[in-house]
PDB file of C-alpha atoms and ligand atoms in Angstrom:
ATOM      1  CA  MET A  26       0.054   0.056  -0.056  1.00 93.00           C
ATOM      2  CA  GLU A  27       1.040   3.699  -0.768  1.00 97.00           C
ATOM      3  CA  ILE A  28       0.836   6.887   1.262  1.00 98.00           C
ATOM      4  CA  LEU A  29       2.371   9.962  -0.061  1.00 98.00           C
ATOM      5  CA  GLY A  30       4.997  11.219   2.411  1.00 98.00           C
ATOM      6  CA  ILE A  31       5.821  14.997   2.499  1.00 98.00           C
ATOM      7  CA  ASP A  32       8.981  16.401   4.485  1.00 98.00           C
ATOM      8  CA  ILE A  33       8.724  20.258   5.122  1.00 97.00           C
ATOM      9  CA  GLY A  34      12.206  21.868   5.777  1.00 94.00           C
ATOM     10  CA  GLY A  35      13.553  25.121   6.302  1.00 89.00           C
ATOM     11  CA  SER A  36      14.759  24.965   2.869  1.00 90.00           C
ATOM     12  CA  GLY A  37      13.095  22.569   0.880  1.00 95.00           C
ATOM     13  CA  ILE A  38       9.882  20.530   0.811  1.00 97.00           C
ATOM     14  CA  LYS A  39      10.076  17.171  -0.636  1.00 98.00           C
ATOM     15  CA  GLY A  40       7.479  14.521  -1.090  1.00 98.00           C
ATOM     16  CA  ALA A  41       6.885  10.739  -2.717  1.00 98.00           C
ATOM     17  CA  PRO A  42       4.557   8.205  -2.619  1.00 98.00           C
ATOM     18  CA  VAL A  43       6.033   5.523   0.038  1.00 98.00           C
ATOM     19  CA  ASP A  44       5.430   1.610  -0.047  1.00 98.00           C
ATOM     20  CA  ILE A  45       4.735   1.415   3.434  1.00 97.00           C
ATOM     21  CA  LYS A  46       5.258  -2.128   3.634  1.00 97.00           C
ATOM     22  CA  ARG A  47       8.658  -2.080   2.296  1.00 97.00           C
ATOM     23  CA  GLY A  48       9.671   1.287   3.288  1.00 97.00           C
ATOM     24  CA  ILE A  49      10.947   2.398   0.153  1.00 97.00           C
ATOM     25  CA  LEU A  50       9.917   5.235  -2.235  1.00 98.00           C
ATOM     26  CA  ALA A  51       7.439   4.340  -5.030  1.00 98.00           C
ATOM     27  CA  ALA A  52       8.616   7.066  -7.228  1.00 98.00           C
ATOM     28  CA  ASP A  53      11.132   9.920  -7.532  1.00 97.00           C
ATOM     29  CA  ARG A  54      11.001  12.590  -4.983  1.00 97.00           C
ATOM     30  CA  HIS A  55       9.627  15.978  -5.742  1.00 98.00           C
ATOM     31  CA  ARG A  56      11.232  18.662  -4.458  1.00 98.00           C
ATOM     32  CA  ILE A  57       9.960  22.478  -4.197  1.00 98.00           C
ATOM     33  CA  PRO A  58      12.144  25.287  -2.096  1.00 97.00           C
ATOM     34  CA  THR A  59      10.520  26.411   0.842  1.00 97.00           C
ATOM     35  CA  PRO A  60       8.828  29.441   0.460  1.00 97.00           C
ATOM     36  CA  GLN A  61      10.441  32.571   2.215  1.00 96.00           C
ATOM     37  CA  PRO A  62       8.828  33.700   4.609  1.00 96.00           C
ATOM     38  CA  SER A  63       7.722  30.129   5.376  1.00 96.00           C
ATOM     39  CA  LYS A  64       4.191  31.220   6.415  1.00 97.00           C
ATOM     40  CA  PRO A  65       1.500  28.538   6.702  1.00 97.00           C
ATOM     41  CA  GLU A  66      -0.674  29.487   3.608  1.00 96.00           C
ATOM     42  CA  ALA A  67       2.611  29.648   1.367  1.00 97.00           C
ATOM     43  CA  VAL A  68       3.750  26.327   2.853  1.00 98.00           C
ATOM     44  CA  ALA A  69       0.557  24.691   2.361  1.00 98.00           C
ATOM     45  CA  GLU A  70       0.099  25.662  -1.122  1.00 98.00           C
ATOM     46  CA  VAL A  71       3.410  24.008  -1.899  1.00 98.00           C
ATOM     47  CA  VAL A  72       2.394  20.967  -0.402  1.00 98.00           C
ATOM     48  CA  ALA A  73      -0.571  20.932  -2.260  1.00 98.00           C
ATOM     49  CA  GLU A  74       1.624  21.490  -5.456  1.00 98.00           C
ATOM     50  CA  ILE A  75       3.513  18.074  -4.538  1.00 98.00           C
ATOM     51  CA  ALA A  76       0.120  16.119  -3.824  1.00 98.00           C
ATOM     52  CA  LYS A  77      -1.090  17.604  -7.243  1.00 98.00           C
ATOM     53  CA  TYR A  78       2.231  16.488  -8.934  1.00 98.00           C
ATOM     54  CA  PHE A  79       1.732  12.864  -7.962  1.00 98.00           C
ATOM     55  CA  GLU A  80      -2.242  13.242  -8.747  1.00 98.00           C
ATOM     56  CA  TRP A  81      -2.407  12.402  -5.087  1.00 97.00           C
ATOM     57  CA  GLN A  82      -6.109  11.427  -3.588  1.00 95.00           C
ATOM     58  CA  GLY A  83      -5.352   9.287  -0.505  1.00 96.00           C
ATOM     59  CA  PRO A  84      -3.734   9.881   2.888  1.00 98.00           C
ATOM     60  CA  ILE A  85      -0.801  12.047   3.163  1.00 98.00           C
ATOM     61  CA  GLY A  86       1.725  11.868   6.203  1.00 98.00           C
ATOM     62  CA  CYS A  87       3.615  15.138   6.306  1.00 98.00           C
ATOM     63  CA  THR A  88       6.608  16.204   8.748  1.00 98.00           C
ATOM     64  CA  PHE A  89       7.064  19.614  10.314  1.00 98.00           C
ATOM     65  CA  PRO A  90      10.204  20.869  12.196  1.00 98.00           C
ATOM     66  CA  ALA A  91       8.150  21.612  15.437  1.00 98.00           C
ATOM     67  CA  VAL A  92       6.346  20.260  18.373  1.00 98.00           C
ATOM     68  CA  ILE A  93       2.999  19.110  17.053  1.00 98.00           C
ATOM     69  CA  LYS A  94       0.122  17.884  19.077  1.00 98.00           C
ATOM     70  CA  ASP A  95      -3.062  16.834  17.529  1.00 98.00           C
ATOM     71  CA  GLY A  96      -2.265  18.623  14.193  1.00 98.00           C
ATOM     72  CA  VAL A  97      -1.428  21.930  16.174  1.00 98.00           C
ATOM     73  CA  VAL A  98       1.958  23.561  15.882  1.00 98.00           C
ATOM     74  CA  TYR A  99       3.506  24.688  19.426  1.00 98.00           C
ATOM     75  CA  THR A 100       6.943  25.682  18.304  1.00 98.00           C
ATOM     76  CA  ALA A 101       8.804  27.279  15.649  1.00 96.00           C
ATOM     77  CA  ALA A 102      12.427  27.305  15.995  1.00 93.00           C
ATOM     78  CA  ASN A 103      13.538  27.692  11.994  1.00 92.00           C
ATOM     79  CA  VAL A 104      10.190  28.295  10.421  1.00 94.00           C
ATOM     80  CA  ASP A 105       7.992  31.580  10.375  1.00 96.00           C
ATOM     81  CA  LYS A 106       6.756  32.149  14.091  1.00 97.00           C
ATOM     82  CA  SER A 107       2.885  32.428  12.756  1.00 97.00           C
ATOM     83  CA  TRP A 108       2.797  28.847  12.741  1.00 98.00           C
ATOM     84  CA  ILE A 109       2.570  28.741  16.319  1.00 98.00           C
ATOM     85  CA  GLY A 110      -0.724  27.990  17.458  1.00 98.00           C
ATOM     86  CA  ALA A 111      -1.987  26.969  13.675  1.00 98.00           C
ATOM     87  CA  ASN A 112      -3.857  23.815  13.223  1.00 98.00           C
ATOM     88  CA  GLY A 113      -1.197  22.734  10.475  1.00 98.00           C
ATOM     89  CA  GLN A 114      -2.887  19.466  10.093  1.00 98.00           C
ATOM     90  CA  LYS A 115      -6.159  21.368   9.446  1.00 98.00           C
ATOM     91  CA  ILE A 116      -4.684  23.709   6.937  1.00 98.00           C
ATOM     92  CA  LEU A 117      -2.964  21.065   5.001  1.00 98.00           C
ATOM     93  CA  GLN A 118      -6.006  19.035   4.945  1.00 98.00           C
ATOM     94  CA  LYS A 119      -7.972  21.913   3.382  1.00 98.00           C
ATOM     95  CA  THR A 120      -5.368  22.978   0.655  1.00 98.00           C
ATOM     96  CA  THR A 121      -4.834  19.124  -0.588  1.00 98.00           C
ATOM     97  CA  GLY A 122      -8.434  17.898  -0.068  1.00 98.00           C
ATOM     98  CA  CYS A 123      -6.829  14.767   1.493  1.00 98.00           C
ATOM     99  CA  PRO A 124      -6.516  13.319   5.141  1.00 98.00           C
ATOM    100  CA  VAL A 125      -3.293  14.657   6.705  1.00 98.00           C
ATOM    101  CA  LEU A 126      -1.416  13.452   9.427  1.00 98.00           C
ATOM    102  CA  LEU A 127       1.249  16.160  10.665  1.00 98.00           C
ATOM    103  CA  LEU A 128       3.907  15.121  12.896  1.00 98.00           C
ATOM    104  CA  ASN A 129       7.469  16.209  14.076  1.00 98.00           C
ATOM    105  CA  ASP A 130      10.013  15.785  11.466  1.00 98.00           C
ATOM    106  CA  ALA A 131      12.852  13.934  13.839  1.00 98.00           C
ATOM    107  CA  ASP A 132      10.195  11.695  15.161  1.00 98.00           C
ATOM    108  CA  ALA A 133       9.094  10.851  11.365  1.00 98.00           C
ATOM    109  CA  ALA A 134      12.668  10.156  10.924  1.00 98.00           C
ATOM    110  CA  GLY A 135      13.271   8.010  14.065  1.00 98.00           C
ATOM    111  CA  ILE A 136      10.029   5.895  12.833  1.00 98.00           C
ATOM    112  CA  ALA A 137      11.704   5.309   9.478  1.00 98.00           C
ATOM    113  CA  GLU A 138      14.895   4.101  11.082  1.00 98.00           C
ATOM    114  CA  MET A 139      13.350   2.022  13.802  1.00 98.00           C
ATOM    115  CA  LYS A 140      11.167   0.043  11.374  1.00 98.00           C
ATOM    116  CA  PHE A 141      13.286  -0.268   8.188  1.00 98.00           C
ATOM    117  CA  GLY A 142      16.837   1.074   9.021  1.00 98.00           C
ATOM    118  CA  ALA A 143      19.592   1.390  11.798  1.00 98.00           C
ATOM    119  CA  GLY A 144      17.278   0.732  14.677  1.00 98.00           C
ATOM    120  CA  LYS A 145      15.479  -2.068  13.121  1.00 97.00           C
ATOM    121  CA  GLY A 146      14.889  -4.765  15.796  1.00 95.00           C
ATOM    122  CA  HIS A 147      16.540  -2.686  18.433  1.00 97.00           C
ATOM    123  CA  THR A 148      14.753  -2.644  21.974  1.00 96.00           C
ATOM    124  CA  GLY A 149      15.671  -0.802  25.120  1.00 97.00           C
ATOM    125  CA  VAL A 150      16.415   2.910  24.758  1.00 98.00           C
ATOM    126  CA  VAL A 151      17.058   4.231  21.383  1.00 98.00           C
ATOM    127  CA  VAL A 152      17.908   8.046  20.820  1.00 98.00           C
ATOM    128  CA  VAL A 153      17.701   9.215  17.257  1.00 98.00           C
ATOM    129  CA  VAL A 154      19.345  12.543  16.578  1.00 98.00           C
ATOM    130  CA  THR A 155      19.191  14.601  13.277  1.00 98.00           C
ATOM    131  CA  LEU A 156      21.867  17.003  12.948  1.00 97.00           C
ATOM    132  CA  GLY A 157      20.533  19.647  10.244  1.00 95.00           C
ATOM    133  CA  THR A 158      19.698  23.170  10.340  1.00 93.00           C
ATOM    134  CA  GLY A 159      18.536  22.576  14.006  1.00 96.00           C
ATOM    135  CA  ILE A 160      18.606  19.279  16.029  1.00 98.00           C
ATOM    136  CA  GLY A 161      15.913  16.842  16.492  1.00 98.00           C
ATOM    137  CA  THR A 162      15.537  14.111  18.672  1.00 98.00           C
ATOM    138  CA  ALA A 163      13.466  10.835  19.067  1.00 98.00           C
ATOM    139  CA  ILE A 164      13.317   8.598  21.795  1.00 98.00           C
ATOM    140  CA  PHE A 165      12.170   5.191  21.382  1.00 98.00           C
ATOM    141  CA  VAL A 166      11.699   2.764  24.327  1.00 98.00           C
ATOM    142  CA  ASN A 167      11.406  -0.849  23.372  1.00 97.00           C
ATOM    143  CA  GLY A 168      10.146   0.358  19.774  1.00 97.00           C
ATOM    144  CA  HIS A 169       7.592   2.849  21.292  1.00 97.00           C
ATOM    145  CA  LEU A 170       8.254   6.666  20.314  1.00 98.00           C
ATOM    146  CA  ILE A 171       7.940   9.367  23.371  1.00 98.00           C
ATOM    147  CA  PRO A 172       6.910  12.086  20.947  1.00 98.00           C
ATOM    148  CA  ASN A 173       7.872  15.668  20.446  1.00 98.00           C
ATOM    149  CA  THR A 174      11.169  15.373  22.623  1.00 98.00           C
ATOM    150  CA  GLU A 175      12.911  18.869  22.070  1.00 98.00           C
ATOM    151  CA  PHE A 176      16.651  17.911  23.298  1.00 98.00           C
ATOM    152  CA  GLY A 177      18.101  20.040  20.504  1.00 98.00           C
ATOM    153  CA  HIS A 178      17.000  22.890  22.602  1.00 98.00           C
ATOM    154  CA  ILE A 179      18.903  21.738  26.198  1.00 98.00           C
ATOM    155  CA  GLU A 180      21.354  24.443  27.173  1.00 97.00           C
ATOM    156  CA  VAL A 181      24.890  23.436  26.584  1.00 97.00           C
ATOM    157  CA  ARG A 182      27.453  25.940  27.494  1.00 96.00           C
ATOM    158  CA  GLY A 183      25.000  28.654  27.906  1.00 96.00           C
ATOM    159  CA  LYS A 184      23.665  28.068  24.585  1.00 96.00           C
ATOM    160  CA  ASP A 185      20.862  26.522  22.726  1.00 97.00           C
ATOM    161  CA  ALA A 186      22.478  22.858  21.968  1.00 98.00           C
ATOM    162  CA  GLU A 187      21.421  23.272  18.162  1.00 97.00           C
ATOM    163  CA  ASP A 188      23.168  26.644  18.149  1.00 98.00           C
ATOM    164  CA  ARG A 189      26.391  24.587  18.987  1.00 98.00           C
ATOM    165  CA  ALA A 190      26.204  21.153  17.438  1.00 98.00           C
ATOM    166  CA  SER A 191      23.812  21.293  14.317  1.00 97.00           C
ATOM    167  CA  ASP A 192      25.276  20.961  11.228  1.00 96.00           C
ATOM    168  CA  ARG A 193      24.078  24.688  10.318  1.00 96.00           C
ATOM    169  CA  ILE A 194      26.676  25.505  13.063  1.00 97.00           C
ATOM    170  CA  ARG A 195      29.179  23.649  11.485  1.00 98.00           C
ATOM    171  CA  LYS A 196      29.001  25.145   8.296  1.00 97.00           C
ATOM    172  CA  GLU A 197      28.739  28.569   9.592  1.00 98.00           C
ATOM    173  CA  LYS A 198      31.597  28.351  11.791  1.00 98.00           C
ATOM    174  CA  ASN A 199      33.753  26.367   9.482  1.00 98.00           C
ATOM    175  CA  LEU A 200      34.410  23.717  12.065  1.00 98.00           C
ATOM    176  CA  ASN A 201      37.009  21.084  11.221  1.00 98.00           C
ATOM    177  CA  TRP A 202      35.616  17.431  11.890  1.00 98.00           C
ATOM    178  CA  ARG A 203      37.433  17.323  15.273  1.00 98.00           C
ATOM    179  CA  LYS A 204      36.160  20.360  16.530  1.00 98.00           C
ATOM    180  CA  TYR A 205      32.726  19.326  15.385  1.00 98.00           C
ATOM    181  CA  ALA A 206      32.904  15.902  16.791  1.00 98.00           C
ATOM    182  CA  ASP A 207      33.909  17.266  20.288  1.00 98.00           C
ATOM    183  CA  ARG A 208      30.453  19.552  20.295  1.00 98.00           C
ATOM    184  CA  VAL A 209      28.627  16.632  19.161  1.00 98.00           C
ATOM    185  CA  ASP A 210      30.035  14.520  21.781  1.00 98.00           C
ATOM    186  CA  GLU A 211      29.431  17.175  24.610  1.00 98.00           C
ATOM    187  CA  PHE A 212      25.716  17.067  23.361  1.00 98.00           C
ATOM    188  CA  LEU A 213      25.601  13.336  23.315  1.00 98.00           C
ATOM    189  CA  GLY A 214      27.120  13.162  26.475  1.00 98.00           C
ATOM    190  CA  ARG A 215      24.567  15.453  28.127  1.00 97.00           C
ATOM    191  CA  LEU A 216      21.742  13.127  26.772  1.00 98.00           C
ATOM    192  CA  GLU A 217      23.630  10.239  27.882  1.00 98.00           C
ATOM    193  CA  ALA A 218      23.750  11.599  31.553  1.00 97.00           C
ATOM    194  CA  LEU A 219      19.927  11.756  31.305  1.00 95.00           C
ATOM    195  CA  PHE A 220      18.905   8.772  29.565  1.00 94.00           C
ATOM    196  CA  SER A 221      21.465   5.945  29.532  1.00 97.00           C
ATOM    197  CA  PRO A 222      20.494   5.126  26.022  1.00 98.00           C
ATOM    198  CA  ASP A 223      21.359   1.768  24.441  1.00 98.00           C
ATOM    199  CA  LEU A 224      21.838   3.248  21.051  1.00 98.00           C
ATOM    200  CA  PHE A 225      22.407   6.682  19.600  1.00 98.00           C
ATOM    201  CA  ILE A 226      21.391   6.857  15.824  1.00 98.00           C
ATOM    202  CA  ILE A 227      22.741   9.623  13.831  1.00 98.00           C
ATOM    203  CA  GLY A 228      20.469  11.289  11.209  1.00 97.00           C
ATOM    204  CA  GLY A 229      20.241  14.546   9.397  1.00 95.00           C
ATOM    205  CA  GLY A 230      22.192  15.694   6.367  1.00 89.00           C
ATOM    206  CA  VAL A 231      25.771  15.337   7.736  1.00 94.00           C
ATOM    207  CA  SER A 232      25.153  11.804   8.386  1.00 93.00           C
ATOM    208  CA  LYS A 233      26.092  11.276   4.703  1.00 93.00           C
ATOM    209  CA  LYS A 234      29.664  11.983   6.246  1.00 96.00           C
ATOM    210  CA  HIS A 235      29.410  10.063   9.197  1.00 96.00           C
ATOM    211  CA  GLU A 236      33.013   8.436   8.823  1.00 97.00           C
ATOM    212  CA  LYS A 237      34.536  11.983   9.420  1.00 97.00           C
ATOM    213  CA  PHE A 238      33.150  12.372  12.920  1.00 98.00           C
ATOM    214  CA  ILE A 239      31.352   9.293  14.412  1.00 98.00           C
ATOM    215  CA  PRO A 240      34.530   7.432  15.082  1.00 98.00           C
ATOM    216  CA  LEU A 241      35.832  10.436  17.227  1.00 98.00           C
ATOM    217  CA  LEU A 242      32.933  10.091  19.574  1.00 98.00           C
ATOM    218  CA  HIS A 243      33.413   8.777  23.258  1.00 97.00           C
ATOM    219  CA  THR A 244      29.720   7.877  24.245  1.00 97.00           C
ATOM    220  CA  GLN A 245      29.394   4.731  26.333  1.00 97.00           C
ATOM    221  CA  ALA A 246      26.312   3.706  23.975  1.00 98.00           C
ATOM    222  CA  GLU A 247      27.066   2.406  20.562  1.00 97.00           C
ATOM    223  CA  VAL A 248      26.517   5.136  17.851  1.00 98.00           C
ATOM    224  CA  VAL A 249      25.755   4.485  14.420  1.00 98.00           C
ATOM    225  CA  PRO A 250      24.671   6.416  11.308  1.00 97.00           C
ATOM    226  CA  ALA A 251      21.178   6.651   9.862  1.00 97.00           C
ATOM    227  CA  GLN A 252      20.620   4.400   7.137  1.00 97.00           C
ATOM    228  CA  MET A 253      17.521   6.066   5.379  1.00 94.00           C
ATOM    229  CA  LEU A 254      19.505   9.489   4.659  1.00 81.00           C
ATOM    230  CA  ASN A 255      17.268  11.906   3.481  1.00 84.00           C
ATOM    231  CA  GLU A 256      14.367   9.929   2.780  1.00 95.00           C
ATOM    232  CA  ALA A 257      13.791   9.102   6.424  1.00 97.00           C
ATOM    233  CA  GLY A 258      11.403  11.822   6.904  1.00 98.00           C
ATOM    234  CA  ILE A 259       9.338  10.734   3.960  1.00 98.00           C
ATOM    235  CA  ILE A 260       9.175   7.438   4.905  1.00 98.00           C
ATOM    236  CA  GLY A 261       8.596   7.915   8.342  1.00 98.00           C
ATOM    237  CA  ALA A 262       5.660  10.521   7.945  1.00 98.00           C
ATOM    238  CA  ALA A 263       3.694   8.005   5.404  1.00 98.00           C
ATOM    239  CA  ARG A 264       4.196   5.020   7.657  1.00 98.00           C
ATOM    240  CA  ALA A 265       2.805   7.233  10.518  1.00 98.00           C
ATOM    241  CA  ALA A 266      -0.205   8.244   8.354  1.00 98.00           C
ATOM    242  CA  ARG A 267      -1.095   4.509   8.004  1.00 95.00           C
ATOM    243  CA  SER A 268      -3.559   5.369  10.878  1.00 90.00           C
ATOM    244  CA  LEU A 269      -5.500   7.215   8.527  1.00 92.00           C
ATOM    245  CA  VAL A 270      -6.193   4.273   6.251  1.00 88.00           C
ATOM    246  CA  LYS A 271      -9.982   3.035   6.688  1.00 72.00           C
TER     247      LYS A 271
HETATM  248  C1  LIG B 554      12.898  21.848  16.401  1.00 93.01           C
HETATM  249  C2  LIG B 554      12.557  20.317  16.410  1.00 93.01           C
HETATM  250  C3  LIG B 554      12.967  19.739  14.879  1.00 93.01           C
HETATM  251  C4  LIG B 554      14.366  20.129  15.073  1.00 93.01           C
HETATM  252  C5  LIG B 554      14.816  19.318  13.804  1.00 93.01           C
HETATM  253  C6  LIG B 554      14.376  22.039  16.094  1.00 93.01           C
HETATM  254  O1  LIG B 554      14.657  23.532  16.050  1.00 93.01           O
HETATM  255  O2  LIG B 554      12.323  22.453  17.556  1.00 93.01           O
HETATM  256  O3  LIG B 554      10.959  20.516  16.387  1.00 93.01           O
HETATM  257  O4  LIG B 554      12.715  18.401  14.976  1.00 93.01           O
HETATM  258  O5  LIG B 554      14.601  21.463  14.934  1.00 93.01           O
HETATM  259  O6  LIG B 554      14.331  19.954  12.589  1.00 93.01           O
END
């Protein structure tokens, strides 16, 4: 069975129909740059354009980089602040004419990794961390997600963790891999002190270059790169939206 997965990010909005049994894309991704400013109406139009591109009429699973409860957006660290308080799910339902499930982007990526990728079959406490424009987290206990964890915003050295260890900061500050690994290490060390996870899965854009920094980390728990790369959000969102299938 196929569900349309859409990943709303700070720079691009990407979508593809997903074979949710096998966890693979059923067609090539379609990507449209995120409108700036990234206000709800403008973003919703792009989501509708992607649905139209695939002539989609069924359920849609859609990620958003924020806390989402029952479709309502509660935060907006890296998107337009006018999203806060909006029922993003309802807005997308209206513009696409399809049933939509809206969920946090790191949660969606985590769902994909746990079901089809690096976390497959793992029990215990697994922490998925996405390093991108921001830092997203998803925590699984025996395969069950605790939704909307926002550990990218814990304070590290007086700053938001994502303002020290996201991939955006690595690029902005032109950090070499050792310096970047130190920052990621310190962040993971903090999570380890709080949760004693059994496994860390590192996703987000920079996970493509995992061999440059994962070997330099010192956590007690094993750290592995994500396997679904930039398709994790799309696949995880589609998988989560199977609850919409009647
Ligand atoms: C947001 C999270 C999101 C993460 C990754 C953070 O700034 O607060 O909700 O998961 O960025 O996009």
